[in-house]
């Protein structure tokens, strides 16, 4: 279940009932049907904060939080960028009957990008590069924000080494939004994140909450 904190409260009640009873009643049915499932739920929010904000039922959180796994942002996961990029490229090669590969220079650009959109951004970027490239995917096939064909006249953002990741994200998002005249959809596209994620980040900045 992706983004469990976005599930409507009335559906959360039904899910909780299924988890507690181990059964459900189908639409139009009259008798409970036993179910034996393993539920894996994810969210990009801090669950306890979602409970405090009324976005997630506390009893459902405790029911789901049997074995919590905290997954760090992609930028903090070292070789995962290379492994995931190769995985997504392998899937595209299989679907299209091709054998495209990343060059070392392109892979280095991927490794040094900060990935504000995490795995979704990486997956979309690999698809973008796959479409543009012939046999090898080099830096020129990558979007400008990752280093493929950067515009020298474009404004740049300078930050000191050692700045907190959350603060770096905040500055990058706000600078990108300013660059595109407040156009949130365009800024989200350039950053490689969903419009919803951008709104969530902006709301967090307004309320003083930073990831």
PDB file of C-alpha atoms in Angstrom:
ATOM      1  CA  UNK A   1       0.000   0.000   0.000  1.00  0.00           C
ATOM      2  CA  UNK A   2       1.796   3.098  -1.249  1.00  0.00           C
ATOM      3  CA  UNK A   3       1.388   6.374   0.656  1.00  0.00           C
ATOM      4  CA  UNK A   4      -0.807   4.896   3.397  1.00  0.00           C
ATOM      5  CA  UNK A   5      -1.227   8.313   5.022  1.00  0.00           C
ATOM      6  CA  UNK A   6      -3.107   9.509   1.930  1.00  0.00           C
ATOM      7  CA  UNK A   7      -5.787   6.811   2.321  1.00  0.00           C
ATOM      8  CA  UNK A   8      -9.181   8.316   3.289  1.00  0.00           C
ATOM      9  CA  UNK A   9      -9.995   7.813   6.965  1.00  0.00           C
ATOM     10  CA  UNK A  10     -13.144   5.799   6.170  1.00  0.00           C
ATOM     11  CA  UNK A  11     -11.046   3.320   4.168  1.00  0.00           C
ATOM     12  CA  UNK A  12      -8.491   3.160   6.972  1.00  0.00           C
ATOM     13  CA  UNK A  13     -11.300   1.961   9.243  1.00  0.00           C
ATOM     14  CA  UNK A  14     -12.150  -0.842   6.822  1.00  0.00           C
ATOM     15  CA  UNK A  15      -8.508  -1.841   6.427  1.00  0.00           C
ATOM     16  CA  UNK A  16      -8.081  -1.933  10.202  1.00  0.00           C
ATOM     17  CA  UNK A  17     -11.105  -4.214  10.505  1.00  0.00           C
ATOM     18  CA  UNK A  18      -9.634  -6.627   7.941  1.00  0.00           C
ATOM     19  CA  UNK A  19      -6.292  -6.692   9.741  1.00  0.00           C
ATOM     20  CA  UNK A  20      -7.909  -7.275  13.116  1.00  0.00           C
ATOM     21  CA  UNK A  21     -10.425  -9.940  12.063  1.00  0.00           C
ATOM     22  CA  UNK A  22      -8.518 -11.633   9.252  1.00  0.00           C
ATOM     23  CA  UNK A  23     -11.655 -11.541   7.094  1.00  0.00           C
ATOM     24  CA  UNK A  24     -13.608  -9.258   4.783  1.00  0.00           C
ATOM     25  CA  UNK A  25     -17.055  -9.058   3.231  1.00  0.00           C
ATOM     26  CA  UNK A  26     -17.030  -8.638  -0.527  1.00  0.00           C
ATOM     27  CA  UNK A  27     -19.172  -5.940  -2.138  1.00  0.00           C
ATOM     28  CA  UNK A  28     -22.625  -7.452  -2.471  1.00  0.00           C
ATOM     29  CA  UNK A  29     -21.674 -10.341  -0.204  1.00  0.00           C
ATOM     30  CA  UNK A  30     -23.217 -11.318   3.104  1.00  0.00           C
ATOM     31  CA  UNK A  31     -20.703 -13.660   4.715  1.00  0.00           C
ATOM     32  CA  UNK A  32     -17.126 -12.898   5.828  1.00  0.00           C
ATOM     33  CA  UNK A  33     -14.356 -14.341   3.668  1.00  0.00           C
ATOM     34  CA  UNK A  34     -11.138 -15.328   5.469  1.00  0.00           C
ATOM     35  CA  UNK A  35      -7.999 -13.673   4.082  1.00  0.00           C
ATOM     36  CA  UNK A  36      -4.359 -14.439   4.792  1.00  0.00           C
ATOM     37  CA  UNK A  37      -2.225 -11.554   3.569  1.00  0.00           C
ATOM     38  CA  UNK A  38       0.984  -9.750   4.413  1.00  0.00           C
ATOM     39  CA  UNK A  39       0.615  -5.981   4.208  1.00  0.00           C
ATOM     40  CA  UNK A  40       3.559  -3.757   3.316  1.00  0.00           C
ATOM     41  CA  UNK A  41       2.666  -0.078   3.676  1.00  0.00           C
ATOM     42  CA  UNK A  42       4.825   2.925   2.803  1.00  0.00           C
ATOM     43  CA  UNK A  43       4.692   6.657   3.368  1.00  0.00           C
ATOM     44  CA  UNK A  44       6.957   9.653   2.795  1.00  0.00           C
ATOM     45  CA  UNK A  45       5.597  11.285   5.950  1.00  0.00           C
ATOM     46  CA  UNK A  46       6.717  10.710   9.519  1.00  0.00           C
ATOM     47  CA  UNK A  47       3.858   8.379  10.638  1.00  0.00           C
ATOM     48  CA  UNK A  48       3.544   9.891  14.100  1.00  0.00           C
ATOM     49  CA  UNK A  49       3.253  13.363  12.578  1.00  0.00           C
ATOM     50  CA  UNK A  50       0.559  12.066  10.213  1.00  0.00           C
ATOM     51  CA  UNK A  51      -1.352  10.762  13.244  1.00  0.00           C
ATOM     52  CA  UNK A  52      -1.049  14.145  14.971  1.00  0.00           C
ATOM     53  CA  UNK A  53      -2.281  15.870  11.791  1.00  0.00           C
ATOM     54  CA  UNK A  54      -5.313  13.566  11.562  1.00  0.00           C
ATOM     55  CA  UNK A  55      -4.093  11.911   8.364  1.00  0.00           C
ATOM     56  CA  UNK A  56      -3.558   8.439   9.841  1.00  0.00           C
ATOM     57  CA  UNK A  57      -5.469   6.543  12.514  1.00  0.00           C
ATOM     58  CA  UNK A  58      -3.277   5.776  15.508  1.00  0.00           C
ATOM     59  CA  UNK A  59      -4.723   2.275  15.929  1.00  0.00           C
ATOM     60  CA  UNK A  60      -3.987   1.502  12.267  1.00  0.00           C
ATOM     61  CA  UNK A  61      -0.414   2.762  12.691  1.00  0.00           C
ATOM     62  CA  UNK A  62       0.165   0.358  15.589  1.00  0.00           C
ATOM     63  CA  UNK A  63      -1.394  -2.492  13.610  1.00  0.00           C
ATOM     64  CA  UNK A  64       0.886  -1.838  10.623  1.00  0.00           C
ATOM     65  CA  UNK A  65       4.014  -0.982  12.619  1.00  0.00           C
ATOM     66  CA  UNK A  66       4.965  -4.588  13.394  1.00  0.00           C
ATOM     67  CA  UNK A  67       8.331  -4.379  11.651  1.00  0.00           C
ATOM     68  CA  UNK A  68       9.118  -0.796  10.600  1.00  0.00           C
ATOM     69  CA  UNK A  69      11.849  -0.148   8.027  1.00  0.00           C
ATOM     70  CA  UNK A  70      13.232   3.361   7.584  1.00  0.00           C
ATOM     71  CA  UNK A  71      14.561   3.865   4.064  1.00  0.00           C
ATOM     72  CA  UNK A  72      16.982   6.764   3.719  1.00  0.00           C
ATOM     73  CA  UNK A  73      16.733   9.196   0.772  1.00  0.00           C
ATOM     74  CA  UNK A  74      18.405   7.924  -2.379  1.00  0.00           C
ATOM     75  CA  UNK A  75      21.215  10.505  -2.117  1.00  0.00           C
ATOM     76  CA  UNK A  76      22.361   8.851   1.127  1.00  0.00           C
ATOM     77  CA  UNK A  77      22.405   5.300  -0.206  1.00  0.00           C
ATOM     78  CA  UNK A  78      25.726   5.175  -2.013  1.00  0.00           C
ATOM     79  CA  UNK A  79      25.893   2.468  -4.656  1.00  0.00           C
ATOM     80  CA  UNK A  80      22.100   2.075  -4.744  1.00  0.00           C
ATOM     81  CA  UNK A  81      21.925   4.765  -7.448  1.00  0.00           C
ATOM     82  CA  UNK A  82      24.081   2.708  -9.809  1.00  0.00           C
ATOM     83  CA  UNK A  83      22.293  -0.555  -8.982  1.00  0.00           C
ATOM     84  CA  UNK A  84      18.840   0.940  -9.502  1.00  0.00           C
ATOM     85  CA  UNK A  85      19.829   2.769 -12.689  1.00  0.00           C
ATOM     86  CA  UNK A  86      21.189  -0.467 -14.171  1.00  0.00           C
ATOM     87  CA  UNK A  87      18.023  -2.284 -13.067  1.00  0.00           C
ATOM     88  CA  UNK A  88      15.685   0.210 -14.750  1.00  0.00           C
ATOM     89  CA  UNK A  89      17.832   0.220 -17.884  1.00  0.00           C
ATOM     90  CA  UNK A  90      17.831  -3.585 -17.980  1.00  0.00           C
ATOM     91  CA  UNK A  91      14.016  -3.586 -17.893  1.00  0.00           C
ATOM     92  CA  UNK A  92      13.863  -1.109 -20.790  1.00  0.00           C
ATOM     93  CA  UNK A  93      16.407  -3.095 -22.804  1.00  0.00           C
ATOM     94  CA  UNK A  94      14.371  -6.260 -22.298  1.00  0.00           C
ATOM     95  CA  UNK A  95      11.112  -4.574 -23.318  1.00  0.00           C
ATOM     96  CA  UNK A  96      12.604  -2.959 -26.433  1.00  0.00           C
ATOM     97  CA  UNK A  97      15.053  -5.680 -27.474  1.00  0.00           C
ATOM     98  CA  UNK A  98      18.053  -3.365 -27.137  1.00  0.00           C
ATOM     99  CA  UNK A  99      21.377  -3.460 -25.312  1.00  0.00           C
ATOM    100  CA  UNK A 100      22.044   0.122 -24.258  1.00  0.00           C
ATOM    101  CA  UNK A 101      24.581   0.863 -21.514  1.00  0.00           C
ATOM    102  CA  UNK A 102      25.606   3.804 -19.354  1.00  0.00           C
ATOM    103  CA  UNK A 103      29.050   5.282 -19.893  1.00  0.00           C
ATOM    104  CA  UNK A 104      31.248   5.831 -16.840  1.00  0.00           C
ATOM    105  CA  UNK A 105      30.850   9.595 -17.231  1.00  0.00           C
ATOM    106  CA  UNK A 106      27.057   9.354 -17.242  1.00  0.00           C
ATOM    107  CA  UNK A 107      27.032   7.059 -14.234  1.00  0.00           C
ATOM    108  CA  UNK A 108      29.250   9.490 -12.344  1.00  0.00           C
ATOM    109  CA  UNK A 109      26.720  12.263 -13.029  1.00  0.00           C
ATOM    110  CA  UNK A 110      23.982  10.036 -11.613  1.00  0.00           C
ATOM    111  CA  UNK A 111      26.022   9.287  -8.497  1.00  0.00           C
ATOM    112  CA  UNK A 112      26.660  12.979  -7.729  1.00  0.00           C
ATOM    113  CA  UNK A 113      23.076  14.178  -8.265  1.00  0.00           C
ATOM    114  CA  UNK A 114      21.151  14.866  -5.023  1.00  0.00           C
ATOM    115  CA  UNK A 115      17.906  13.183  -6.205  1.00  0.00           C
ATOM    116  CA  UNK A 116      15.186  15.320  -4.583  1.00  0.00           C
ATOM    117  CA  UNK A 117      12.614  12.993  -6.191  1.00  0.00           C
ATOM    118  CA  UNK A 118      14.365   9.818  -4.969  1.00  0.00           C
ATOM    119  CA  UNK A 119      13.755   6.542  -6.858  1.00  0.00           C
ATOM    120  CA  UNK A 120      10.829   7.864  -8.920  1.00  0.00           C
ATOM    121  CA  UNK A 121      13.040  10.647 -10.269  1.00  0.00           C
ATOM    122  CA  UNK A 122      15.800   8.166 -11.114  1.00  0.00           C
ATOM    123  CA  UNK A 123      13.414   5.827 -12.909  1.00  0.00           C
ATOM    124  CA  UNK A 124      11.977   8.637 -15.043  1.00  0.00           C
ATOM    125  CA  UNK A 125      15.451   9.949 -15.801  1.00  0.00           C
ATOM    126  CA  UNK A 126      16.651   6.541 -17.002  1.00  0.00           C
ATOM    127  CA  UNK A 127      13.647   6.335 -19.321  1.00  0.00           C
ATOM    128  CA  UNK A 128      14.386   9.854 -20.608  1.00  0.00           C
ATOM    129  CA  UNK A 129      18.022   8.952 -21.314  1.00  0.00           C
ATOM    130  CA  UNK A 130      17.049   5.637 -22.911  1.00  0.00           C
ATOM    131  CA  UNK A 131      14.845   7.419 -25.440  1.00  0.00           C
ATOM    132  CA  UNK A 132      17.563   9.903 -26.441  1.00  0.00           C
ATOM    133  CA  UNK A 133      20.569   7.580 -26.569  1.00  0.00           C
ATOM    134  CA  UNK A 134      21.706   5.208 -29.295  1.00  0.00           C
ATOM    135  CA  UNK A 135      23.899   2.377 -27.981  1.00  0.00           C
ATOM    136  CA  UNK A 136      25.617   4.231 -25.150  1.00  0.00           C
ATOM    137  CA  UNK A 137      23.987   6.563 -22.636  1.00  0.00           C
ATOM    138  CA  UNK A 138      26.409   9.420 -22.041  1.00  0.00           C
ATOM    139  CA  UNK A 139      26.084  12.746 -20.201  1.00  0.00           C
ATOM    140  CA  UNK A 140      24.547  14.398 -23.270  1.00  0.00           C
ATOM    141  CA  UNK A 141      21.527  12.076 -22.987  1.00  0.00           C
ATOM    142  CA  UNK A 142      20.847  13.160 -19.418  1.00  0.00           C
ATOM    143  CA  UNK A 143      18.576  16.090 -18.482  1.00  0.00           C
ATOM    144  CA  UNK A 144      20.358  19.415 -17.926  1.00  0.00           C
ATOM    145  CA  UNK A 145      19.822  19.371 -14.163  1.00  0.00           C
ATOM    146  CA  UNK A 146      21.879  16.184 -13.935  1.00  0.00           C
ATOM    147  CA  UNK A 147      24.653  17.462 -16.166  1.00  0.00           C
ATOM    148  CA  UNK A 148      23.612  16.683 -19.723  1.00  0.00           C
ATOM    149  CA  UNK A 149      24.094  19.809 -21.764  1.00  0.00           C
ATOM    150  CA  UNK A 150      24.006  22.411 -19.009  1.00  0.00           C
ATOM    151  CA  UNK A 151      23.147  25.950 -20.006  1.00  0.00           C
ATOM    152  CA  UNK A 152      26.059  28.177 -19.001  1.00  0.00           C
ATOM    153  CA  UNK A 153      23.741  31.183 -18.838  1.00  0.00           C
ATOM    154  CA  UNK A 154      21.374  29.507 -16.390  1.00  0.00           C
ATOM    155  CA  UNK A 155      21.539  30.716 -12.764  1.00  0.00           C
ATOM    156  CA  UNK A 156      23.369  28.500 -10.313  1.00  0.00           C
ATOM    157  CA  UNK A 157      22.965  27.786  -6.627  1.00  0.00           C
ATOM    158  CA  UNK A 158      26.042  27.695  -4.397  1.00  0.00           C
ATOM    159  CA  UNK A 159      26.095  26.007  -1.008  1.00  0.00           C
ATOM    160  CA  UNK A 160      28.867  25.266   1.462  1.00  0.00           C
ATOM    161  CA  UNK A 161      30.041  21.704   1.887  1.00  0.00           C
ATOM    162  CA  UNK A 162      28.606  20.295   5.113  1.00  0.00           C
ATOM    163  CA  UNK A 163      25.208  21.952   4.889  1.00  0.00           C
ATOM    164  CA  UNK A 164      22.334  19.782   6.158  1.00  0.00           C
ATOM    165  CA  UNK A 165      20.653  17.766   3.412  1.00  0.00           C
ATOM    166  CA  UNK A 166      17.204  19.009   4.402  1.00  0.00           C
ATOM    167  CA  UNK A 167      18.379  22.628   4.157  1.00  0.00           C
ATOM    168  CA  UNK A 168      20.038  21.935   0.788  1.00  0.00           C
ATOM    169  CA  UNK A 169      16.755  20.478  -0.468  1.00  0.00           C
ATOM    170  CA  UNK A 170      14.855  23.509   0.782  1.00  0.00           C
ATOM    171  CA  UNK A 171      17.170  25.979  -0.939  1.00  0.00           C
ATOM    172  CA  UNK A 172      17.151  24.023  -4.189  1.00  0.00           C
ATOM    173  CA  UNK A 173      13.364  23.756  -4.280  1.00  0.00           C
ATOM    174  CA  UNK A 174      12.798  27.429  -3.479  1.00  0.00           C
ATOM    175  CA  UNK A 175      15.473  28.579  -5.945  1.00  0.00           C
ATOM    176  CA  UNK A 176      13.991  26.427  -8.707  1.00  0.00           C
ATOM    177  CA  UNK A 177      10.514  27.752  -7.976  1.00  0.00           C
ATOM    178  CA  UNK A 178      11.820  31.322  -8.148  1.00  0.00           C
ATOM    179  CA  UNK A 179      13.652  30.569 -11.404  1.00  0.00           C
ATOM    180  CA  UNK A 180      10.390  29.514 -13.048  1.00  0.00           C
ATOM    181  CA  UNK A 181       8.388  32.440 -11.758  1.00  0.00           C
ATOM    182  CA  UNK A 182       6.429  30.484  -9.178  1.00  0.00           C
ATOM    183  CA  UNK A 183       5.226  27.910 -11.730  1.00  0.00           C
ATOM    184  CA  UNK A 184       4.939  24.925  -9.396  1.00  0.00           C
ATOM    185  CA  UNK A 185       4.206  22.387 -12.126  1.00  0.00           C
ATOM    186  CA  UNK A 186       7.282  23.399 -14.127  1.00  0.00           C
ATOM    187  CA  UNK A 187       9.458  23.464 -10.999  1.00  0.00           C
ATOM    188  CA  UNK A 188       8.266  19.981 -10.029  1.00  0.00           C
ATOM    189  CA  UNK A 189       9.047  18.671 -13.538  1.00  0.00           C
ATOM    190  CA  UNK A 190      12.557  20.125 -13.456  1.00  0.00           C
ATOM    191  CA  UNK A 191      13.202  18.768  -9.956  1.00  0.00           C
ATOM    192  CA  UNK A 192      11.921  15.342 -10.959  1.00  0.00           C
ATOM    193  CA  UNK A 193       9.284  15.204  -8.229  1.00  0.00           C
ATOM    194  CA  UNK A 194       5.501  15.081  -8.301  1.00  0.00           C
ATOM    195  CA  UNK A 195       3.455  18.251  -7.941  1.00  0.00           C
ATOM    196  CA  UNK A 196       1.943  16.768  -4.799  1.00  0.00           C
ATOM    197  CA  UNK A 197       5.391  16.229  -3.272  1.00  0.00           C
ATOM    198  CA  UNK A 198       6.320  19.834  -4.076  1.00  0.00           C
ATOM    199  CA  UNK A 199       3.187  21.122  -2.354  1.00  0.00           C
ATOM    200  CA  UNK A 200       3.934  18.921   0.670  1.00  0.00           C
ATOM    201  CA  UNK A 201       7.475  20.299   0.906  1.00  0.00           C
ATOM    202  CA  UNK A 202       6.300  23.915   0.569  1.00  0.00           C
ATOM    203  CA  UNK A 203       3.650  23.399   3.244  1.00  0.00           C
ATOM    204  CA  UNK A 204       6.296  21.890   5.529  1.00  0.00           C
ATOM    205  CA  UNK A 205       8.562  24.899   4.986  1.00  0.00           C
ATOM    206  CA  UNK A 206       5.706  27.273   5.850  1.00  0.00           C
ATOM    207  CA  UNK A 207       4.919  25.402   9.056  1.00  0.00           C
ATOM    208  CA  UNK A 208       8.578  25.212  10.042  1.00  0.00           C
ATOM    209  CA  UNK A 209       8.760  21.426   9.583  1.00  0.00           C
ATOM    210  CA  UNK A 210      11.734  20.166   7.557  1.00  0.00           C
ATOM    211  CA  UNK A 211      12.373  16.509   6.648  1.00  0.00           C
TER     212      UNK A 211
END
